Amino acid sequence: QKEVEQDPGPLSVPEGAIVSLNCTYSNSAFQYFMWYRQYSRKGPELLMYTYSSGNKEDGRFTAQVDKSSKYISLFIRDSQPSDSATYLCAMSAKFAGGGADGLTFGKGTHLIIQP
Amino acid sequence: DVKVTQSSRYLVKRTGEKVFLECVQDMDHENMFWYRQDPGLGLRLIYFSYDVKMKEKGDIPEGYSVSREKKERFSLILESASTNQTSMYLCASSSTQGARGYTFGSGTRLTVV
């Protein structure tokens, strides 16, 4: 069983829709959770960062963590064509340093917002 | 704005060539990483470094080496490039203290012919 599972998509939705992106994980020690956005031919950029369980909101984006289910979600409201990108989840047990404390990434979900 | 800068966006090299990919960060981060990213395989860790002159193997170190002579610079070396090393290479850095995840460079798209 892989440590982090993420549906690769593509996920195609019309502009203005609410998007839900998800990851499941198996390591109960994970407590730092991140979402990265990666545009085509660019490096990933940190979009959302949460610690432990709960919700975090930033503009149109909401990150949700359910540690009891080992499940994290990213919601995008009022989706725009500029949101079209690959979204990678990432998580770690400790600070996002190196070695055994490093981040474990999902493979990414390719999201397409249709104008 | 803090940055991780990779020296080349696109590179084309011949099989058997020695290839150097350079990465520089201006955030005084302790940790630096080299990943390759391939369709369907996601990010795979090649090497990382948690201090100057220190290096650790990641998941796929074969065919690669690294050098970190200064804190801000982390180089990836392909000793003898092969076609199966055609990929997107991403450098990242992080702070042990900051707990803010990794900052990535824009990537180098390497094609080995």
mmCIF file of N, CA and C in Angstrom, chain A residues 25 28 33 53 65-71:
data_model
loop_
_atom_site.group_PDB
_atom_site.id
_atom_site.type_symbol
_atom_site.label_atom_id
_atom_site.label_comp_id
_atom_site.label_asym_id
_atom_site.label_seq_id
_atom_site.Cartn_x
_atom_site.Cartn_y
_atom_site.Cartn_z
ATOM 1 N N TYR A 25 -4.070 8.693 3.074
ATOM 2 C CA TYR A 25 -2.729 8.306 3.492
ATOM 3 C C TYR A 25 -2.815 7.197 4.522
ATOM 4 N N SER A 28 -0.179 7.108 10.199
ATOM 5 C CA SER A 28 -0.904 7.878 11.211
ATOM 6 C C SER A 28 -0.020 8.922 11.892
ATOM 7 N N PHE A 33 0.298 18.962 6.736
ATOM 8 C CA PHE A 33 -0.345 18.662 5.456
ATOM 9 C C PHE A 33 -0.296 19.890 4.560
ATOM 10 N N SER A 53 -5.576 18.294 12.529
ATOM 11 C CA SER A 53 -6.910 18.223 11.942
ATOM 12 C C SER A 53 -7.548 19.600 11.849
ATOM 13 N N VAL A 65 -8.595 18.618 6.873
ATOM 14 C CA VAL A 65 -7.865 17.428 7.297
ATOM 15 C C VAL A 65 -8.738 16.628 8.247
ATOM 16 N N ASP A 66 -8.895 15.357 7.974
ATOM 17 C CA ASP A 66 -9.595 14.433 8.859
ATOM 18 C C ASP A 66 -8.621 13.320 9.219
ATOM 19 N N LYS A 67 -7.931 13.481 10.335
ATOM 20 C CA LYS A 67 -6.899 12.508 10.709
ATOM 21 C C LYS A 67 -7.516 11.169 11.092
ATOM 22 N N SER A 68 -8.721 11.173 11.610
ATOM 23 C CA SER A 68 -9.335 9.900 12.007
ATOM 24 C C SER A 68 -9.585 9.016 10.790
ATOM 25 N N SER A 69 -9.851 9.633 9.641
ATOM 26 C CA SER A 69 -10.085 8.891 8.406
ATOM 27 C C SER A 69 -8.847 8.853 7.518
ATOM 28 N N LYS A 70 -7.808 9.547 7.922
ATOM 29 C CA LYS A 70 -6.574 9.661 7.126
ATOM 30 C C LYS A 70 -6.921 10.181 5.727
ATOM 31 N N TYR A 71 -7.545 11.337 5.709
ATOM 32 C CA TYR A 71 -8.118 11.864 4.467
ATOM 33 C C TYR A 71 -7.973 13.376 4.496
#
